């Protein structure tokens, strides 16, 4: 930044020169040195998409669910919940009782409704501003109580994870995760990195539907990871943003966490209701940190609340009321589970449709990963060049790493999409020099 | 009376008196109950060696319980009290004559509109929030005809109420501004210090409240700001100062403005009570507009918690008034980098309600009427309490009750007197003697009068 090169005294001298003896403010701005920030890689995709007037445009950027018309969806269970709470008193803040109940119901989803973690009250849980907010609270908490620690993030991971821990002043390291040649998990390398990290390191894990790759460890692999974490005494922090989206079943999608629980790990977990309840804009999530006993949990919770209070006070009530209504009304909750399954199924069928279309077009490349990968995203393997071509020539938008949000695919656009991908990856003379040898 | 400033409840008692009065012993017991080890000293005594962590132990076993927030702690204590005559004069949330929270009619209407509109979706807002909300918020505080707005020199981002706006503003300053010190008035809202410290700024104070006159220490304010280093950030309460209710006059504001501009200090306004102080949105915005009108730069944190009763929805906005449109655009892009790793984007519901109201002429007018009614009720409570204390012959000059402005009155009662009132009369308020007038009603004024009278005559 420019100002770093100028000592404060230079600023003051410049300032004084430009100030006349009157008290009218001078023409010099304090912010002259502020450079334009680079666009967020994910949010920037939507911005580019919105700026494109072409009717064929497709947004495969942000991981927000769409229906088969490509439209955003408000789940029926959410509409039911809205109707139920409409007209009720606005709350100044959610009462402590409702708040605790809500946290408990949220945690049941992740830890299992009969988990003794919940019955013993061995968790410090607070609502957070969706997954981002939950991760940030944990990062700040980690910094406060382990100021020398680092965080190990999978390579690759959601880009904002890096921003979050950076802004919390926790140094970041990565561990190997994705294997570009198999487009699957680089398990051996992952285990090596886990073993070679210093004891008691903090790791961030995606429990299911890894973002951006869609590549998840198998159950057996999770067991091995959990075992190695025990040996090394590492701290596992799970970012659960897509529970329900991987298999359609909440318990199956939580299996990684349940394995770690069985093995006695005291984990941390960020949960988001943005995707699986479609409550994106309401910013509803939960952060939990497991403790050895209830008393400790109370202490940890009080520290988390302090961090939250200095950041934004308390989380917004409306979203919390919606989640609370959905989770505590058995009819609405059943509806929700069915709607979640339907969303997951639509995505699975999109995957099949896209893969089939590409194979039917005679693409010589291997597109198995489209159906092997899991959750909202497909790590296509497309190069930045190919991604740019897709945007320029075909008005198809995705992040530079080739991540496709399968929710943006519809029966109406899958052929167009397959054709476009086929063209940019085609081994024709004109495109040869643009094809990446990663295939 | 020792005005409490930024130190939490616990530290306010650290200077112990030598008397061992009942009140003191009770206070000390309270202190011991609340006092916890400073968490960093606890950290020093824990070995960070990886191999010292025993199997099955939590890695956070050393985390001590944080002290209760002093303001919210009042409500916690109040809730536990079974007395039928208990009175909560702690947190600054508006209450009706019946002591109930109030949902404005105009807010109900707006919410109904939103619910009825089936085409509405729940997608992520942009990082900077709802565009229409941002524009309308800037107009509300700066005035619709503000040259700064017309010249596109203002960037406004939706944040989580006043707290969130202050935090985002503070973080931006810590990153991009060369002066890392912010001057806050003594006293100020208890959360200001924590917010700015965690944002990366260091906090100093300037004299503000004069306990002797229970008014503004204008001379002290001018001296302290006058001796601040050039470029320092200055936090200013736009109106209805919290906790004292003491505001500068417009003439004094003009002098403050001249001093600030001549020293090239950077003003950061906290506007949490626009409309609540006088009942007029425009009148309450005058100090901010005074500064914006001189062409200079400033930051403004706005909250809709109180004036629209949207406390729990966390609706607010941070505006930065810049010299040029180009600067404003670059500043906005940097604000996004602060917000994205904090919570990605702000919540949609509350901002949608505010936008619905502000954009509709009829709803807006209805809002101003309901807002004035709230402000008027508070002004009337002030008058009633003052009259009652005078009629009672309670010793002391209580005129500050009607001179102070906004939701709070800094009574001048000391911590011992407050503790007495809590124990004997079940009156809950913060130990700095601050009472929330919104918590009073015609029905409860006599009880409070009795309590104050007893406190000043029995406890000194």
PDB file of N, CA and C in Angstrom, chain A residues 1 3 23-24 26 28-35 37 40 66 72 79 82 89-90 92 132 136 141 145-146 160 167 233 266 275 280-283 296 298 302-303 309-310 312 314 316-318, chain B residues 43 53 58-59 61-66 72 95 101 103 108 118 122-124 163 167 173 175-176 178 180 191 261 264 294 297 311-314 323 327 330 333-334 340-341 343-345 347-349:
ATOM      1  N   UNK A   1       0.833  -1.188   0.000  1.00  0.00           N
ATOM      2  CA  UNK A   1       0.000   0.000   0.000  1.00  0.00           C
ATOM      3  C   UNK A   1       0.873   1.246   0.000  1.00  0.00           C
ATOM      4  N   UNK A   3       0.724   4.150   1.313  1.00  0.00           N
ATOM      5  CA  UNK A   3       1.028   4.950   2.485  1.00  0.00           C
ATOM      6  C   UNK A   3       2.147   4.361   3.305  1.00  0.00           C
ATOM      7  N   UNK A  23     -11.034  27.136   8.151  1.00  0.00           N
ATOM      8  CA  UNK A  23     -11.309  25.779   8.591  1.00  0.00           C
ATOM      9  C   UNK A  23     -12.054  24.989   7.535  1.00  0.00           C
ATOM     10  N   UNK A  24     -12.058  25.453   6.299  1.00  0.00           N
ATOM     11  CA  UNK A  24     -12.644  24.650   5.241  1.00  0.00           C
ATOM     12  C   UNK A  24     -11.725  23.459   4.992  1.00  0.00           C
ATOM     13  N   UNK A  26      -9.536  20.656   3.194  1.00  0.00           N
ATOM     14  CA  UNK A  26      -8.648  20.804   2.043  1.00  0.00           C
ATOM     15  C   UNK A  26      -9.083  19.903   0.900  1.00  0.00           C
ATOM     16  N   UNK A  28      -7.217  17.602  -0.456  1.00  0.00           N
ATOM     17  CA  UNK A  28      -6.503  16.328  -0.438  1.00  0.00           C
ATOM     18  C   UNK A  28      -7.337  15.288   0.285  1.00  0.00           C
ATOM     19  N   UNK A  29      -7.439  14.059  -0.252  1.00  0.00           N
ATOM     20  CA  UNK A  29      -8.237  13.037   0.422  1.00  0.00           C
ATOM     21  C   UNK A  29      -7.336  12.119   1.226  1.00  0.00           C
ATOM     22  N   UNK A  30      -7.815  11.698   2.364  1.00  0.00           N
ATOM     23  CA  UNK A  30      -7.111  10.712   3.161  1.00  0.00           C
ATOM     24  C   UNK A  30      -6.931   9.409   2.413  1.00  0.00           C
ATOM     25  N   UNK A  31      -7.790   9.163   1.425  1.00  0.00           N
ATOM     26  CA  UNK A  31      -7.844   7.836   0.819  1.00  0.00           C
ATOM     27  C   UNK A  31      -7.243   7.783  -0.568  1.00  0.00           C
ATOM     28  N   UNK A  32      -6.469   8.816  -0.917  1.00  0.00           N
ATOM     29  CA  UNK A  32      -5.872   8.836  -2.254  1.00  0.00           C
ATOM     30  C   UNK A  32      -5.071   7.579  -2.556  1.00  0.00           C
ATOM     31  N   UNK A  33      -4.475   7.024  -1.501  1.00  0.00           N
ATOM     32  CA  UNK A  33      -3.576   5.893  -1.699  1.00  0.00           C
ATOM     33  C   UNK A  33      -4.314   4.559  -1.782  1.00  0.00           C
ATOM     34  N   UNK A  34      -5.624   4.583  -1.557  1.00  0.00           N
ATOM     35  CA  UNK A  34      -6.361   3.322  -1.515  1.00  0.00           C
ATOM     36  C   UNK A  34      -6.512   2.767  -2.929  1.00  0.00           C
ATOM     37  N   UNK A  35      -5.955   1.570  -3.115  1.00  0.00           N
ATOM     38  CA  UNK A  35      -6.029   0.954  -4.437  1.00  0.00           C
ATOM     39  C   UNK A  35      -7.345   0.195  -4.568  1.00  0.00           C
ATOM     40  N   UNK A  37      -9.642  -2.785  -4.798  1.00  0.00           N
ATOM     41  CA  UNK A  37      -9.414  -4.158  -4.373  1.00  0.00           C
ATOM     42  C   UNK A  37      -9.740  -5.100  -5.511  1.00  0.00           C
ATOM     43  N   UNK A  40     -13.651 -10.448  -5.553  1.00  0.00           N
ATOM     44  CA  UNK A  40     -13.722 -11.792  -4.987  1.00  0.00           C
ATOM     45  C   UNK A  40     -13.926 -12.769  -6.138  1.00  0.00           C
ATOM     46  N   UNK A  66     -30.522 -23.941  -7.752  1.00  0.00           N
ATOM     47  CA  UNK A  66     -31.493 -23.415  -8.714  1.00  0.00           C
ATOM     48  C   UNK A  66     -32.439 -24.527  -9.100  1.00  0.00           C
ATOM     49  N   UNK A  72     -33.926 -19.229  -8.610  1.00  0.00           N
ATOM     50  CA  UNK A  72     -33.705 -19.493  -7.183  1.00  0.00           C
ATOM     51  C   UNK A  72     -34.958 -20.104  -6.580  1.00  0.00           C
ATOM     52  N   UNK A  79     -41.420 -21.436   3.311  1.00  0.00           N
ATOM     53  CA  UNK A  79     -42.650 -20.633   3.186  1.00  0.00           C
ATOM     54  C   UNK A  79     -43.604 -20.954   4.339  1.00  0.00           C
ATOM     55  N   UNK A  82     -42.322 -19.255   7.347  1.00  0.00           N
ATOM     56  CA  UNK A  82     -42.585 -17.799   7.264  1.00  0.00           C
ATOM     57  C   UNK A  82     -44.016 -17.492   7.662  1.00  0.00           C
ATOM     58  N   UNK A  89     -44.469 -11.188  17.352  1.00  0.00           N
ATOM     59  CA  UNK A  89     -43.707 -10.054  17.859  1.00  0.00           C
ATOM     60  C   UNK A  89     -42.287 -10.098  17.335  1.00  0.00           C
ATOM     61  N   UNK A  90     -41.781  -8.975  16.961  1.00  0.00           N
ATOM     62  CA  UNK A  90     -40.357  -8.889  16.683  1.00  0.00           C
ATOM     63  C   UNK A  90     -39.618  -9.074  17.989  1.00  0.00           C
ATOM     64  N   UNK A  92     -36.327  -8.504  20.329  1.00  0.00           N
ATOM     65  CA  UNK A  92     -35.133  -7.680  20.417  1.00  0.00           C
ATOM     66  C   UNK A  92     -33.910  -8.554  20.258  1.00  0.00           C
ATOM     67  N   UNK A 132     -19.636 -18.717   6.906  1.00  0.00           N
ATOM     68  CA  UNK A 132     -18.522 -17.754   6.979  1.00  0.00           C
ATOM     69  C   UNK A 132     -18.351 -17.248   8.402  1.00  0.00           C
ATOM     70  N   UNK A 136     -15.230 -17.708  10.960  1.00  0.00           N
ATOM     71  CA  UNK A 136     -14.499 -16.533  11.449  1.00  0.00           C
ATOM     72  C   UNK A 136     -14.469 -16.482  12.978  1.00  0.00           C
ATOM     73  N   UNK A 141     -11.298 -17.145  17.822  1.00  0.00           N
ATOM     74  CA  UNK A 141     -11.178 -17.865  19.093  1.00  0.00           C
ATOM     75  C   UNK A 141      -9.858 -18.629  19.132  1.00  0.00           C
ATOM     76  N   UNK A 145      -6.757 -18.012  21.885  1.00  0.00           N
ATOM     77  CA  UNK A 145      -6.316 -18.988  22.885  1.00  0.00           C
ATOM     78  C   UNK A 145      -5.152 -19.854  22.435  1.00  0.00           C
ATOM     79  N   UNK A 146      -4.819 -19.790  21.178  1.00  0.00           N
ATOM     80  CA  UNK A 146      -3.619 -20.456  20.656  1.00  0.00           C
ATOM     81  C   UNK A 146      -2.927 -19.487  19.711  1.00  0.00           C
ATOM     82  N   UNK A 160     -12.542 -18.389   0.308  1.00  0.00           N
ATOM     83  CA  UNK A 160     -12.754 -17.497   1.444  1.00  0.00           C
ATOM     84  C   UNK A 160     -12.168 -18.046   2.751  1.00  0.00           C
ATOM     85  N   UNK A 167      -7.493 -12.890   7.981  1.00  0.00           N
ATOM     86  CA  UNK A 167      -7.993 -11.711   8.692  1.00  0.00           C
ATOM     87  C   UNK A 167      -8.019 -11.927  10.203  1.00  0.00           C
ATOM     88  N   UNK A 233      -2.629 -36.064  17.798  1.00  0.00           N
ATOM     89  CA  UNK A 233      -3.337 -35.126  18.659  1.00  0.00           C
ATOM     90  C   UNK A 233      -3.692 -33.818  17.931  1.00  0.00           C
ATOM     91  N   UNK A 266     -12.391 -34.186  20.289  1.00  0.00           N
ATOM     92  CA  UNK A 266     -13.208 -33.034  20.687  1.00  0.00           C
ATOM     93  C   UNK A 266     -13.083 -32.012  19.563  1.00  0.00           C
ATOM     94  N   UNK A 275     -27.436 -23.277   2.230  1.00  0.00           N
ATOM     95  CA  UNK A 275     -27.783 -24.108   1.085  1.00  0.00           C
ATOM     96  C   UNK A 275     -28.877 -25.106   1.385  1.00  0.00           C
ATOM     97  N   UNK A 280     -29.926 -18.553   2.196  1.00  0.00           N
ATOM     98  CA  UNK A 280     -28.689 -17.835   1.866  1.00  0.00           C
ATOM     99  C   UNK A 280     -28.610 -16.442   2.482  1.00  0.00           C
ATOM    100  N   UNK A 281     -29.566 -15.617   2.109  1.00  0.00           N
ATOM    101  CA  UNK A 281     -29.496 -14.198   2.490  1.00  0.00           C
ATOM    102  C   UNK A 281     -29.776 -13.929   3.950  1.00  0.00           C
ATOM    103  N   UNK A 282     -30.226 -14.938   4.680  1.00  0.00           N
ATOM    104  CA  UNK A 282     -30.560 -14.702   6.084  1.00  0.00           C
ATOM    105  C   UNK A 282     -29.392 -14.897   7.019  1.00  0.00           C
ATOM    106  N   UNK A 283     -28.331 -15.520   6.518  1.00  0.00           N
ATOM    107  CA  UNK A 283     -27.113 -15.670   7.318  1.00  0.00           C
ATOM    108  C   UNK A 283     -27.352 -16.443   8.616  1.00  0.00           C
ATOM    109  N   UNK A 296     -16.808 -26.497  31.261  1.00  0.00           N
ATOM    110  CA  UNK A 296     -15.856 -25.927  30.303  1.00  0.00           C
ATOM    111  C   UNK A 296     -16.596 -25.346  29.114  1.00  0.00           C
ATOM    112  N   UNK A 298     -19.483 -24.002  29.066  1.00  0.00           N
ATOM    113  CA  UNK A 298     -20.045 -22.706  29.432  1.00  0.00           C
ATOM    114  C   UNK A 298     -18.986 -21.612  29.285  1.00  0.00           C
ATOM    115  N   UNK A 302     -18.948 -18.495  26.527  1.00  0.00           N
ATOM    116  CA  UNK A 302     -18.924 -17.081  26.918  1.00  0.00           C
ATOM    117  C   UNK A 302     -17.851 -16.324  26.144  1.00  0.00           C
ATOM    118  N   UNK A 303     -16.743 -16.985  25.863  1.00  0.00           N
ATOM    119  CA  UNK A 303     -15.682 -16.339  25.089  1.00  0.00           C
ATOM    120  C   UNK A 303     -16.120 -16.128  23.642  1.00  0.00           C
ATOM    121  N   UNK A 309     -19.914 -10.373  19.991  1.00  0.00           N
ATOM    122  CA  UNK A 309     -20.485  -9.079  20.384  1.00  0.00           C
ATOM    123  C   UNK A 309     -19.656  -7.919  19.885  1.00  0.00           C
ATOM    124  N   UNK A 310     -18.355  -8.120  19.825  1.00  0.00           N
ATOM    125  CA  UNK A 310     -17.497  -7.024  19.348  1.00  0.00           C
ATOM    126  C   UNK A 310     -17.443  -6.962  17.830  1.00  0.00           C
ATOM    127  N   UNK A 312     -20.494  -7.893  15.727  1.00  0.00           N
ATOM    128  CA  UNK A 312     -21.786  -7.504  15.179  1.00  0.00           C
ATOM    129  C   UNK A 312     -22.898  -7.578  16.203  1.00  0.00           C
ATOM    130  N   UNK A 314     -25.232  -9.432  17.839  1.00  0.00           N
ATOM    131  CA  UNK A 314     -25.934 -10.712  17.888  1.00  0.00           C
ATOM    132  C   UNK A 314     -26.411 -11.028  16.473  1.00  0.00           C
ATOM    133  N   UNK A 316     -28.949 -12.042  13.292  1.00  0.00           N
ATOM    134  CA  UNK A 316     -30.291 -11.560  12.975  1.00  0.00           C
ATOM    135  C   UNK A 316     -31.364 -12.572  13.344  1.00  0.00           C
ATOM    136  N   UNK A 317     -32.424 -12.067  13.901  1.00  0.00           N
ATOM    137  CA  UNK A 317     -33.450 -12.917  14.486  1.00  0.00           C
ATOM    138  C   UNK A 317     -34.299 -13.654  13.459  1.00  0.00           C
ATOM    139  N   UNK A 318     -34.587 -13.015  12.349  1.00  0.00           N
ATOM    140  CA  UNK A 318     -35.550 -13.601  11.425  1.00  0.00           C
ATOM    141  C   UNK A 318     -35.136 -14.985  10.944  1.00  0.00           C
TER     142      UNK A 318
ATOM    143  N   UNK B  43      -3.322 -17.926  30.096  1.00  0.00           N
ATOM    144  CA  UNK B  43      -2.570 -18.526  28.991  1.00  0.00           C
ATOM    145  C   UNK B  43      -1.100 -18.693  29.363  1.00  0.00           C
ATOM    146  N   UNK B  53      -0.571 -32.051  26.161  1.00  0.00           N
ATOM    147  CA  UNK B  53      -2.023 -32.221  26.090  1.00  0.00           C
ATOM    148  C   UNK B  53      -2.360 -33.675  26.374  1.00  0.00           C
ATOM    149  N   UNK B  58      -9.845 -31.490  26.495  1.00  0.00           N
ATOM    150  CA  UNK B  58     -10.098 -30.481  25.486  1.00  0.00           C
ATOM    151  C   UNK B  58      -8.875 -29.578  25.329  1.00  0.00           C
ATOM    152  N   UNK B  59      -8.597 -29.197  24.103  1.00  0.00           N
ATOM    153  CA  UNK B  59      -7.486 -28.268  23.892  1.00  0.00           C
ATOM    154  C   UNK B  59      -7.824 -26.889  24.421  1.00  0.00           C
ATOM    155  N   UNK B  61      -9.151 -26.410  27.430  1.00  0.00           N
ATOM    156  CA  UNK B  61      -9.392 -26.573  28.863  1.00  0.00           C
ATOM    157  C   UNK B  61      -8.970 -25.335  29.642  1.00  0.00           C
ATOM    158  N   UNK B  62      -8.048 -24.576  29.086  1.00  0.00           N
ATOM    159  CA  UNK B  62      -7.519 -23.413  29.806  1.00  0.00           C
ATOM    160  C   UNK B  62      -8.372 -22.172  29.616  1.00  0.00           C
ATOM    161  N   UNK B  63      -9.424 -22.274  28.826  1.00  0.00           N
ATOM    162  CA  UNK B  63     -10.242 -21.098  28.542  1.00  0.00           C
ATOM    163  C   UNK B  63     -11.086 -20.750  29.753  1.00  0.00           C
ATOM    164  N   UNK B  64     -10.912 -19.532  30.259  1.00  0.00           N
ATOM    165  CA  UNK B  64     -11.713 -19.130  31.414  1.00  0.00           C
ATOM    166  C   UNK B  64     -12.973 -18.422  30.949  1.00  0.00           C
ATOM    167  N   UNK B  65     -13.923 -18.390  31.848  1.00  0.00           N
ATOM    168  CA  UNK B  65     -15.203 -17.803  31.509  1.00  0.00           C
ATOM    169  C   UNK B  65     -15.069 -16.293  31.400  1.00  0.00           C
ATOM    170  N   UNK B  66     -15.583 -15.745  30.320  1.00  0.00           N
ATOM    171  CA  UNK B  66     -15.505 -14.306  30.100  1.00  0.00           C
ATOM    172  C   UNK B  66     -16.468 -13.598  31.040  1.00  0.00           C
ATOM    173  N   UNK B  72     -25.823  -6.014  29.279  1.00  0.00           N
ATOM    174  CA  UNK B  72     -26.725  -7.154  29.123  1.00  0.00           C
ATOM    175  C   UNK B  72     -26.858  -7.912  30.440  1.00  0.00           C
ATOM    176  N   UNK B  95     -39.660   0.789  25.347  1.00  0.00           N
ATOM    177  CA  UNK B  95     -40.801   0.081  25.911  1.00  0.00           C
ATOM    178  C   UNK B  95     -42.001   1.014  25.871  1.00  0.00           C
ATOM    179  N   UNK B 101     -42.271  -4.380  24.686  1.00  0.00           N
ATOM    180  CA  UNK B 101     -41.537  -4.002  23.481  1.00  0.00           C
ATOM    181  C   UNK B 101     -42.535  -3.554  22.414  1.00  0.00           C
ATOM    182  N   UNK B 103     -43.504  -3.131  18.367  1.00  0.00           N
ATOM    183  CA  UNK B 103     -43.269  -3.319  16.946  1.00  0.00           C
ATOM    184  C   UNK B 103     -44.038  -2.204  16.244  1.00  0.00           C
ATOM    185  N   UNK B 108     -44.755  -3.626  10.720  1.00  0.00           N
ATOM    186  CA  UNK B 108     -45.661  -4.750  10.466  1.00  0.00           C
ATOM    187  C   UNK B 108     -46.154  -4.709   9.022  1.00  0.00           C
ATOM    188  N   UNK B 118     -44.819 -13.242  -3.310  1.00  0.00           N
ATOM    189  CA  UNK B 118     -44.297 -14.608  -3.487  1.00  0.00           C
ATOM    190  C   UNK B 118     -43.110 -14.652  -4.448  1.00  0.00           C
ATOM    191  N   UNK B 122     -34.597 -15.640  -1.452  1.00  0.00           N
ATOM    192  CA  UNK B 122     -33.711 -15.496  -0.293  1.00  0.00           C
ATOM    193  C   UNK B 122     -32.247 -15.632  -0.683  1.00  0.00           C
ATOM    194  N   UNK B 123     -31.939 -15.189  -1.901  1.00  0.00           N
ATOM    195  CA  UNK B 123     -30.564 -15.295  -2.364  1.00  0.00           C
ATOM    196  C   UNK B 123     -29.624 -14.411  -1.570  1.00  0.00           C
ATOM    197  N   UNK B 124     -28.350 -14.686  -1.720  1.00  0.00           N
ATOM    198  CA  UNK B 124     -27.347 -13.844  -1.073  1.00  0.00           C
ATOM    199  C   UNK B 124     -27.483 -12.404  -1.554  1.00  0.00           C
ATOM    200  N   UNK B 163     -23.210  -1.780  15.733  1.00  0.00           N
ATOM    201  CA  UNK B 163     -21.999  -2.523  16.102  1.00  0.00           C
ATOM    202  C   UNK B 163     -21.230  -2.958  14.864  1.00  0.00           C
ATOM    203  N   UNK B 167     -17.531  -1.799  13.545  1.00  0.00           N
ATOM    204  CA  UNK B 167     -16.441  -2.774  13.411  1.00  0.00           C
ATOM    205  C   UNK B 167     -15.861  -2.765  12.004  1.00  0.00           C
ATOM    206  N   UNK B 173     -10.190   1.302   8.718  1.00  0.00           N
ATOM    207  CA  UNK B 173      -9.226   2.308   9.155  1.00  0.00           C
ATOM    208  C   UNK B 173      -7.920   1.663   9.585  1.00  0.00           C
ATOM    209  N   UNK B 175      -6.544  -0.851   8.482  1.00  0.00           N
ATOM    210  CA  UNK B 175      -5.791  -1.293   7.310  1.00  0.00           C
ATOM    211  C   UNK B 175      -5.295  -0.173   6.425  1.00  0.00           C
ATOM    212  N   UNK B 176      -6.118   0.864   6.272  1.00  0.00           N
ATOM    213  CA  UNK B 176      -5.841   1.842   5.207  1.00  0.00           C
ATOM    214  C   UNK B 176      -5.553   3.237   5.696  1.00  0.00           C
ATOM    215  N   UNK B 178      -3.448   5.961   8.178  1.00  0.00           N
ATOM    216  CA  UNK B 178      -2.112   5.987   8.767  1.00  0.00           C
ATOM    217  C   UNK B 178      -2.112   6.213  10.265  1.00  0.00           C
ATOM    218  N   UNK B 180      -3.518   5.148  13.844  1.00  0.00           N
ATOM    219  CA  UNK B 180      -4.204   3.979  14.394  1.00  0.00           C
ATOM    220  C   UNK B 180      -4.913   4.258  15.704  1.00  0.00           C
ATOM    221  N   UNK B 191     -19.437  -0.923  24.681  1.00  0.00           N
ATOM    222  CA  UNK B 191     -18.898  -1.819  23.654  1.00  0.00           C
ATOM    223  C   UNK B 191     -17.930  -1.132  22.682  1.00  0.00           C
ATOM    224  N   UNK B 261     -11.416  20.087  11.788  1.00  0.00           N
ATOM    225  CA  UNK B 261     -10.906  20.324  10.432  1.00  0.00           C
ATOM    226  C   UNK B 261      -9.543  21.018  10.485  1.00  0.00           C
ATOM    227  N   UNK B 264      -7.070  18.509  11.137  1.00  0.00           N
ATOM    228  CA  UNK B 264      -7.147  17.371  10.214  1.00  0.00           C
ATOM    229  C   UNK B 264      -7.443  16.063  10.952  1.00  0.00           C
ATOM    230  N   UNK B 294     -19.075  20.741   4.728  1.00  0.00           N
ATOM    231  CA  UNK B 294     -17.843  21.528   4.520  1.00  0.00           C
ATOM    232  C   UNK B 294     -16.922  20.867   3.501  1.00  0.00           C
ATOM    233  N   UNK B 297     -14.102  14.848   4.760  1.00  0.00           N
ATOM    234  CA  UNK B 297     -14.377  13.421   4.810  1.00  0.00           C
ATOM    235  C   UNK B 297     -14.779  12.993   6.214  1.00  0.00           C
ATOM    236  N   UNK B 311     -34.267  -4.026  16.435  1.00  0.00           N
ATOM    237  CA  UNK B 311     -33.125  -4.472  17.231  1.00  0.00           C
ATOM    238  C   UNK B 311     -32.556  -5.810  16.781  1.00  0.00           C
ATOM    239  N   UNK B 312     -33.415  -6.811  16.801  1.00  0.00           N
ATOM    240  CA  UNK B 312     -32.933  -8.173  16.581  1.00  0.00           C
ATOM    241  C   UNK B 312     -32.561  -8.471  15.140  1.00  0.00           C
ATOM    242  N   UNK B 313     -32.977  -7.636  14.206  1.00  0.00           N
ATOM    243  CA  UNK B 313     -32.706  -7.935  12.800  1.00  0.00           C
ATOM    244  C   UNK B 313     -31.349  -7.424  12.357  1.00  0.00           C
ATOM    245  N   UNK B 314     -30.702  -6.632  13.213  1.00  0.00           N
ATOM    246  CA  UNK B 314     -29.325  -6.199  12.945  1.00  0.00           C
ATOM    247  C   UNK B 314     -29.209  -5.431  11.630  1.00  0.00           C
ATOM    248  N   UNK B 323     -13.574  12.523  -0.703  1.00  0.00           N
ATOM    249  CA  UNK B 323     -13.367  13.739  -1.466  1.00  0.00           C
ATOM    250  C   UNK B 323     -13.862  13.653  -2.890  1.00  0.00           C
ATOM    251  N   UNK B 327     -12.384   8.061  -5.396  1.00  0.00           N
ATOM    252  CA  UNK B 327     -11.921   7.558  -4.097  1.00  0.00           C
ATOM    253  C   UNK B 327     -13.009   6.718  -3.446  1.00  0.00           C
ATOM    254  N   UNK B 330     -13.123   3.255  -4.858  1.00  0.00           N
ATOM    255  CA  UNK B 330     -12.010   2.403  -4.422  1.00  0.00           C
ATOM    256  C   UNK B 330     -12.167   1.989  -2.978  1.00  0.00           C
ATOM    257  N   UNK B 333     -14.552  -0.855  -2.674  1.00  0.00           N
ATOM    258  CA  UNK B 333     -13.980  -2.151  -3.041  1.00  0.00           C
ATOM    259  C   UNK B 333     -13.162  -2.729  -1.888  1.00  0.00           C
ATOM    260  N   UNK B 334     -12.511  -1.871  -1.120  1.00  0.00           N
ATOM    261  CA  UNK B 334     -11.731  -2.346   0.024  1.00  0.00           C
ATOM    262  C   UNK B 334     -12.622  -2.742   1.190  1.00  0.00           C
ATOM    263  N   UNK B 340     -16.170  -9.663   3.441  1.00  0.00           N
ATOM    264  CA  UNK B 340     -16.269 -11.026   2.926  1.00  0.00           C
ATOM    265  C   UNK B 340     -15.713 -12.077   3.895  1.00  0.00           C
ATOM    266  N   UNK B 341     -14.515 -11.838   4.523  1.00  0.00           N
ATOM    267  CA  UNK B 341     -14.028 -12.847   5.466  1.00  0.00           C
ATOM    268  C   UNK B 341     -14.648 -12.760   6.858  1.00  0.00           C
ATOM    269  N   UNK B 343     -18.348 -12.237   7.312  1.00  0.00           N
ATOM    270  CA  UNK B 343     -19.623 -12.943   7.240  1.00  0.00           C
ATOM    271  C   UNK B 343     -20.165 -13.022   5.815  1.00  0.00           C
ATOM    272  N   UNK B 344     -19.350 -12.721   4.857  1.00  0.00           N
ATOM    273  CA  UNK B 344     -19.638 -12.795   3.414  1.00  0.00           C
ATOM    274  C   UNK B 344     -20.592 -11.735   2.893  1.00  0.00           C
ATOM    275  N   UNK B 345     -21.768 -11.644   3.461  1.00  0.00           N
ATOM    276  CA  UNK B 345     -22.757 -10.670   2.995  1.00  0.00           C
ATOM    277  C   UNK B 345     -23.770 -10.472   4.120  1.00  0.00           C
ATOM    278  N   UNK B 347     -27.449  -9.755   6.309  1.00  0.00           N
ATOM    279  CA  UNK B 347     -28.740 -10.422   6.301  1.00  0.00           C
ATOM    280  C   UNK B 347     -29.806  -9.598   5.578  1.00  0.00           C
ATOM    281  N   UNK B 348     -30.694 -10.291   4.911  1.00  0.00           N
ATOM    282  CA  UNK B 348     -31.600  -9.650   3.962  1.00  0.00           C
ATOM    283  C   UNK B 348     -32.850  -9.073   4.597  1.00  0.00           C
ATOM    284  N   UNK B 349     -33.340  -9.699   5.664  1.00  0.00           N
ATOM    285  CA  UNK B 349     -34.693  -9.384   6.108  1.00  0.00           C
ATOM    286  C   UNK B 349     -34.869  -7.956   6.602  1.00  0.00           C
TER     287      UNK B 349
END
